[in-house]
Amino acid sequence: MGQHYSHKLGICYGKKPSTTSKRDEETLCCSKDRISNLPDEILVSILSLLTMTEAARTSVLSHRWRYLWAFTGRLEFTRPSKELCDFDRCRLVKCVNQVLQSHKGQTIDKFEINFDLGERYEHYIDTWLTFAFAKKVKRLELNLFIFAPYSALENYTLKPKILCDSRLDSLTTLLFNHVNVTGEVIQTLLSKCPFLERLRVSNAMSLLDLKVSGPSLKLKHLEILNCHELGYIEIAALSLVSFKYKGQVTIISIKDAPCLAEVIFEGSYTCLLNNGSWYSCDLPQLENLMLDMTCEKFSRLPKFPSLRNLKQLELFLNVNGARDLLCLMSLLNASPLLHLFELRLLNLNRREQGQPKEWEVKPTYDHLKVFQLSGFVGCRIDTELVLYVLSHAGSLQKIIIDPLCPYAKKSSRECWECDETLLARINARKLKPSLPPGVELIVL
């Protein structure tokens, strides 16, 4: 068999040649470390894809690599998945300080602190924020989550002075968790961040009222989560596309949001639905609406505005009887262009009987294409509901029935399986003869 050696691929077939030219040796030598031949800008971009620990380890590769990690544009400091003791917490604080002192880049794309720190570390957190603002940070995340509900740690409070003394015109994303902010601080942030597009505030116990407005506001995505002392929200944001709220509140006033296309409500807000305060303005672009109403018991049927452009509706509902399903009828009637309806029922009793008289009203849902029902048990209530949709949605193409709990994750579906879910699947398949022509039934 003849000898053959490929210089291009560096592969030898058969026996290796007994001699190698000087040019071949130089080529092989250079091919051993081609990455180091790349420009610094590309190497720094590659290091920015690594964790801080991984990037710092490259400093031992060679003299050239020694300080490259210090130019990375992503500074992410994340906690272990457990509560920190004071010793470990101090070590992490020291680590952050050392990295910031060594950083040589002019700007940073992302700065994240993600471990449990409280007000006793406010001096360090203030210093870190000042550093991030000076480096023209684009994405800032402060997740100072405190593990123990009665921890000795108190939430860090963001002071207005830091914001007033800094330039914030580089910020596009701002995420706060367990950071005490007031309505005044939020207003300062909005006024000094002309390019801010995403704002999330969660677990801020000092937030009592919130006003999101401004003539040059570019905010597109707003999330307010678990701020339990919050009593009032006013929104006038011309560019706002999505709004998510979770918690309890007295009033939500959406005064001017012509681009608002997605709204998500989770928590206790019966008063909002009953007094209509959350839709005090017209929402012509609203396409996606998610309501988690599992905590609610309605004394009277809530009234909804005309959602004339709504395409997707997702509703979580705790069902104690047939009357609890009436709110979804009200929602369906208010959404004439609905394409996708996802109904997720909790605590429905398989022996539950009855059907609301109001179901005798016969509106039509001409644009409904897909109906998905989770938490199906096969009792009279959910069976009649499916038949009701089938008879009133002339354009329906697909109906999906899932007997598992709506909160069951895809990765753990097997843990929710039992004899009742198997029986529910049997009952769901019995609906097949009732399907109009062209409608597909999928039982998960």
XYZ file of C-alpha atoms in Angstrom:
444
model
C 0.000 0.000 0.000
C 1.407 3.352 -1.002
C 2.122 6.169 1.382
C 0.012 9.320 1.307
C 0.042 12.412 3.578
C -2.448 15.258 3.371
C -0.879 18.637 4.301
C -4.210 20.438 4.061
C -5.964 18.290 6.659
C -2.906 17.275 8.647
C -3.852 13.603 8.300
C -1.488 10.766 7.442
C -2.747 7.708 5.583
C -0.589 4.600 5.754
C 2.947 5.112 7.069
C 4.136 8.555 8.111
C 6.810 9.987 5.817
C 10.277 9.554 7.211
C 11.168 13.181 6.554
C 9.220 16.412 7.034
C 10.109 19.642 5.340
C 10.880 22.773 7.336
C 7.806 24.446 5.850
C 5.604 21.566 7.044
C 6.986 21.884 10.572
C 6.243 25.617 10.647
C 2.693 24.993 9.421
C 2.055 22.329 12.054
C 3.523 24.535 14.777
C 1.309 27.476 13.874
C -1.782 25.240 13.685
C -1.377 24.227 17.327
C -2.651 27.593 18.621
C -4.602 29.344 15.898
C -6.955 30.962 18.401
C -4.162 33.058 19.879
C -3.497 34.484 16.408
C -6.936 36.101 16.351
C -7.287 39.851 17.048
C -7.826 40.915 20.657
C -11.339 42.137 19.893
C -12.431 38.681 18.748
C -10.785 36.952 21.704
C -12.530 39.294 24.143
C -15.848 38.563 22.416
C -15.217 34.844 22.876
C -14.338 35.325 26.549
C -17.573 37.263 27.028
C -19.466 34.048 26.275
C -17.841 32.311 29.248
C -18.590 32.613 32.939
C -16.398 34.941 34.968
C -14.559 31.985 36.507
C -13.923 30.350 33.133
C -12.753 33.618 31.569
C -10.355 34.337 34.447
C -8.789 30.865 34.110
C -7.555 31.719 30.606
C -5.056 34.147 32.141
C -2.638 31.230 32.732
C -2.493 30.203 29.069
C 0.237 32.629 28.071
C 1.544 36.135 28.604
C -0.805 37.456 25.939
C -3.875 35.911 27.571
C -2.980 37.172 31.040
C -5.155 40.300 30.991
C -7.572 39.647 28.119
C -10.329 38.478 30.485
C -10.233 41.892 32.156
C -11.691 43.449 28.973
C -14.796 41.234 28.899
C -18.104 43.049 28.489
C -20.186 40.669 30.628
C -19.683 40.769 34.384
C -21.966 38.165 35.944
C -21.661 37.221 39.600
C -24.122 34.480 40.514
C -24.806 32.746 43.792
C -24.726 29.031 44.548
C -28.120 27.368 44.898
C -28.137 27.604 48.673
C -28.226 30.212 51.395
C -24.844 31.763 52.032
C -23.229 31.984 55.413
C -21.545 35.277 56.355
C -18.085 33.891 55.573
C -19.033 32.790 52.034
C -20.900 36.030 51.463
C -17.820 38.058 52.388
C -15.699 35.952 50.061
C -18.052 36.666 47.173
C -18.044 40.383 47.957
C -14.236 40.347 47.964
C -14.214 38.492 44.656
C -16.484 41.091 43.044
C -14.286 43.913 44.317
C -11.141 42.308 42.931
C -12.684 41.744 39.504
C -13.950 45.315 39.260
C -10.554 46.694 40.275
C -8.904 44.594 37.541
C -11.408 45.411 34.794
C -9.850 47.382 31.935
C -12.695 47.665 29.425
C -14.230 51.022 28.565
C -17.802 49.721 28.537
C -19.769 46.674 29.709
C -22.821 45.127 28.085
C -24.130 43.333 31.166
C -23.586 43.647 34.898
C -25.326 41.111 37.140
C -25.228 40.547 40.898
C -27.166 37.417 41.780
C -26.659 36.354 45.391
C -28.226 37.221 48.724
C -27.023 40.550 50.006
C -28.816 42.999 52.278
C -28.520 46.524 53.555
C -25.402 45.748 55.635
C -23.516 45.513 52.329
C -24.978 48.725 50.932
C -21.560 50.428 50.709
C -20.274 47.716 48.380
C -23.454 47.617 46.301
C -23.389 51.409 45.935
C -19.772 51.181 44.732
C -20.630 48.436 42.234
C -23.529 50.422 40.797
C -21.362 53.514 40.449
C -18.793 51.375 38.621
C -21.432 49.924 36.270
C -22.892 53.327 35.421
C -19.415 54.745 34.776
C -18.750 51.838 32.375
C -21.938 52.708 30.449
C -23.662 49.435 31.270
C -26.512 48.389 28.974
C -28.127 45.592 30.989
C -28.195 45.804 34.793
C -29.529 42.983 36.985
C -29.652 43.149 40.766
C -31.087 39.932 42.162
C -30.389 40.157 45.886
C -32.670 37.278 46.757
C -32.827 36.405 50.451
C -33.435 32.694 51.040
C -34.889 32.662 54.551
C -38.265 34.443 54.931
C -37.221 35.780 58.348
C -33.574 36.380 57.555
C -31.605 38.938 59.486
C -30.765 40.484 56.119
C -32.906 43.457 55.126
C -33.353 44.426 51.496
C -30.862 46.810 49.980
C -32.327 50.272 49.294
C -31.425 52.051 46.074
C -30.746 55.705 46.842
C -31.751 58.562 44.524
C -28.344 60.227 44.973
C -26.534 57.444 43.105
C -28.867 57.907 40.162
C -28.625 61.684 40.184
C -24.809 61.583 40.252
C -24.538 59.133 37.338
C -25.171 59.065 33.609
C -27.756 56.410 32.782
C -28.321 57.009 29.080
C -26.718 53.675 28.130
C -29.227 51.488 30.004
C -31.628 49.408 27.905
C -32.590 46.708 30.449
C -33.071 47.056 34.206
C -34.082 44.140 36.451
C -34.480 44.530 40.243
C -35.349 41.723 42.659
C -35.407 42.249 46.437
C -34.203 45.802 45.948
C -36.160 48.483 47.770
C -37.158 51.225 45.374
C -39.773 53.935 45.689
C -41.993 55.488 43.083
C -39.710 58.528 43.128
C -36.662 56.371 42.337
C -38.483 54.714 39.429
C -39.474 58.125 38.090
C -35.846 59.267 38.283
C -34.712 56.147 36.447
C -37.261 56.622 33.689
C -36.351 60.283 33.237
C -32.599 59.573 33.080
C -32.774 56.436 30.906
C -34.003 57.619 27.497
C -33.239 54.259 25.848
C -34.617 51.948 28.546
C -36.739 49.235 26.901
C -37.272 46.657 29.670
C -38.007 47.239 33.358
C -38.774 44.578 35.949
C -39.298 45.299 39.641
C -40.075 42.400 41.981
C -40.328 42.014 45.763
C -39.885 45.720 46.464
C -41.689 46.266 49.752
C -41.057 50.023 49.711
C -42.911 50.585 46.432
C -46.238 52.190 47.357
C -47.237 53.856 44.105
C -45.897 53.739 40.587
C -46.235 56.122 37.691
C -44.775 55.053 34.361
C -44.927 57.973 31.980
C -42.776 60.449 30.104
C -42.811 62.303 26.786
C -39.690 60.547 25.449
C -40.171 57.177 27.151
C -38.991 54.241 25.000
C -40.108 51.544 27.469
C -41.474 48.452 25.690
C -41.701 45.806 28.420
C -42.830 46.383 32.021
C -43.076 43.759 34.801
C -44.193 44.465 38.376
C -44.124 41.315 40.518
C -44.964 40.676 44.176
C -44.680 44.270 45.355
C -47.290 43.679 48.040
C -47.473 47.213 49.416
C -48.188 48.706 46.009
C -51.523 50.497 45.915
C -51.603 52.352 42.621
C -50.151 51.988 39.124
C -50.565 54.551 36.385
C -49.266 53.832 32.898
C -48.949 56.269 30.020
C -46.276 54.822 27.752
C -46.650 55.224 24.006
C -44.103 52.503 23.148
C -45.189 49.908 25.721
C -45.754 46.503 24.090
C -46.132 44.133 27.067
C -47.191 44.518 30.698
C -47.058 41.816 33.375
C -48.420 42.259 36.877
C -48.454 39.782 39.762
C -49.766 40.601 43.198
C -52.465 42.667 44.856
C -53.291 46.217 43.945
C -56.091 48.734 44.434
C -55.994 50.480 41.069
C -54.236 49.934 37.749
C -54.854 52.797 35.381
C -53.688 52.370 31.787
C -54.241 55.827 30.418
C -52.308 55.831 27.178
C -50.725 52.697 25.727
C -51.710 52.440 22.070
C -49.068 49.777 21.276
C -49.851 47.478 24.223
C -50.218 44.012 22.668
C -49.699 41.641 25.619
C -51.068 41.784 29.177
C -50.485 39.197 31.924
C -52.278 39.394 35.279
C -51.525 37.000 38.136
C -52.785 37.325 41.680
C -55.741 38.761 43.521
C -57.391 41.457 41.452
C -61.142 40.801 41.569
C -61.655 44.485 42.311
C -59.875 45.384 39.093
C -62.173 43.248 36.995
C -65.298 44.406 38.799
C -64.639 48.142 38.703
C -62.969 48.153 35.302
C -60.007 50.216 36.461
C -57.388 48.214 34.568
C -58.854 49.120 31.188
C -59.568 52.790 31.755
C -58.372 53.446 28.211
C -58.966 51.759 24.899
C -56.450 48.980 24.102
C -56.821 48.632 20.340
C -53.619 46.588 19.832
C -54.091 44.054 22.638
C -53.514 40.639 21.049
C -52.425 38.374 23.937
C -54.087 38.253 27.358
C -53.252 35.910 30.238
C -55.298 35.917 33.439
C -54.513 33.734 36.445
C -57.716 33.819 38.468
C -57.121 30.735 40.604
C -57.233 32.772 43.835
C -60.571 34.406 43.068
C -64.153 33.782 44.085
C -66.485 36.076 42.213
C -69.491 37.437 44.049
C -70.756 38.730 40.721
C -69.798 38.163 37.135
C -66.913 40.458 36.121
C -67.390 42.720 33.138
C -64.741 42.978 30.491
C -64.121 45.687 27.913
C -64.381 45.059 24.216
C -61.173 43.255 23.256
C -61.752 43.569 19.554
C -58.201 42.706 18.467
C -57.503 39.892 20.954
C -56.048 36.819 19.226
C -54.797 34.661 22.122
C -56.407 34.173 25.529
C -54.965 32.063 28.357
C -57.094 31.693 31.477
C -56.283 29.900 34.759
C -59.432 29.224 36.744
C -60.232 27.510 40.031
C -63.570 25.723 39.551
C -65.767 25.008 42.553
C -68.968 24.839 40.543
C -70.568 25.567 37.205
C -70.997 29.256 37.978
C -67.215 29.758 38.151
C -67.053 29.202 34.394
C -69.268 32.167 33.617
C -66.372 34.626 33.601
C -64.847 32.827 30.643
C -68.124 33.273 28.746
C -67.886 36.978 29.409
C -64.314 37.003 28.115
C -65.185 35.026 24.992
C -68.081 37.332 24.202
C -65.760 40.351 24.537
C -63.203 38.829 22.113
C -64.804 38.463 18.681
C -61.506 37.824 16.795
C -60.080 35.233 19.188
C -57.965 32.572 17.418
C -56.463 30.584 20.325
C -58.181 29.929 23.657
C -56.244 28.083 26.394
C -58.324 27.246 29.464
C -56.551 25.751 32.467
C -58.878 24.400 35.156
C -57.853 23.563 38.714
C -59.622 21.512 41.418
C -62.484 20.395 39.197
C -64.342 17.531 40.870
C -65.034 14.538 38.632
C -68.444 14.144 40.286
C -69.371 17.806 39.767
C -72.740 18.228 38.040
C -74.665 21.182 36.687
C -74.580 23.630 33.840
C -75.079 27.407 34.074
C -78.315 28.639 32.557
C -76.361 31.402 30.881
C -74.858 28.774 28.548
C -78.192 28.750 26.773
C -77.190 32.093 25.212
C -75.856 31.314 21.747
C -73.118 33.716 20.624
C -70.785 32.511 17.905
C -66.983 32.510 17.883
C -66.334 32.607 14.165
C -62.569 33.119 14.334
C -61.658 30.551 16.999
C -59.229 28.025 15.488
C -57.720 26.200 18.486
C -59.220 25.386 21.892
C -56.930 23.834 24.534
C -58.348 22.580 27.817
C -56.056 21.510 30.673
C -57.262 19.913 33.909
C -60.017 17.968 32.140
C -61.602 15.276 34.357
C -64.610 14.207 32.291
C -67.414 15.443 34.547
C -70.569 17.037 33.198
C -69.232 20.580 33.530
C -66.079 20.259 31.420
C -67.724 17.862 28.968
C -70.595 20.271 28.356
C -68.078 23.087 28.015
C -66.266 21.248 25.219
C -69.562 20.544 23.450
C -70.538 24.199 23.875
C -67.337 25.362 22.157
C -67.714 22.775 19.396
C -71.233 23.964 18.608
C -70.416 27.694 18.679
C -67.031 27.837 16.924
C -67.711 27.250 13.264
C -64.077 27.703 12.192
C -62.562 25.452 14.866
C -59.716 23.311 13.531
C -58.233 21.674 16.608
C -59.215 20.862 20.175
C -56.513 19.766 22.625
C -57.470 18.095 25.924
C -54.975 17.513 28.715
C -56.150 15.751 31.916
C -53.075 16.723 33.927
C -52.857 19.662 36.309
C -52.149 22.938 34.434
C -49.064 23.475 36.585
C -47.539 20.097 35.658
C -44.230 20.651 33.882
C -43.350 18.730 30.751
C -40.296 17.239 32.452
C -42.360 15.808 35.330
C -45.629 14.783 33.664
C -45.150 11.147 34.678
C -45.287 12.133 38.352
C -48.860 13.417 37.888
C -50.186 10.266 36.235
C -52.809 8.256 38.151
C -55.972 6.232 37.596
C -58.074 9.403 37.425
C -56.030 10.866 34.589
C -56.329 7.600 32.648
C -60.118 7.699 33.140
C -60.186 11.334 32.052
C -58.423 10.398 28.790
C -61.024 7.718 28.133
C -63.808 10.257 28.686
C -62.071 12.759 26.418
C -61.843 10.265 23.545
C -65.572 9.632 23.867
C -66.074 13.157 22.526
C -64.752 12.171 19.109
C -68.166 11.271 17.626
C -69.366 14.784 18.510
C -66.663 16.492 16.455
C -67.820 18.466 13.434
C -66.139 17.596 10.118
C -62.601 18.950 9.850
C -62.001 19.313 13.613
C -59.039 17.369 15.032
C -59.118 16.012 18.601
C -55.795 15.629 20.410
C -55.745 13.987 23.856
C -52.430 14.443 25.651
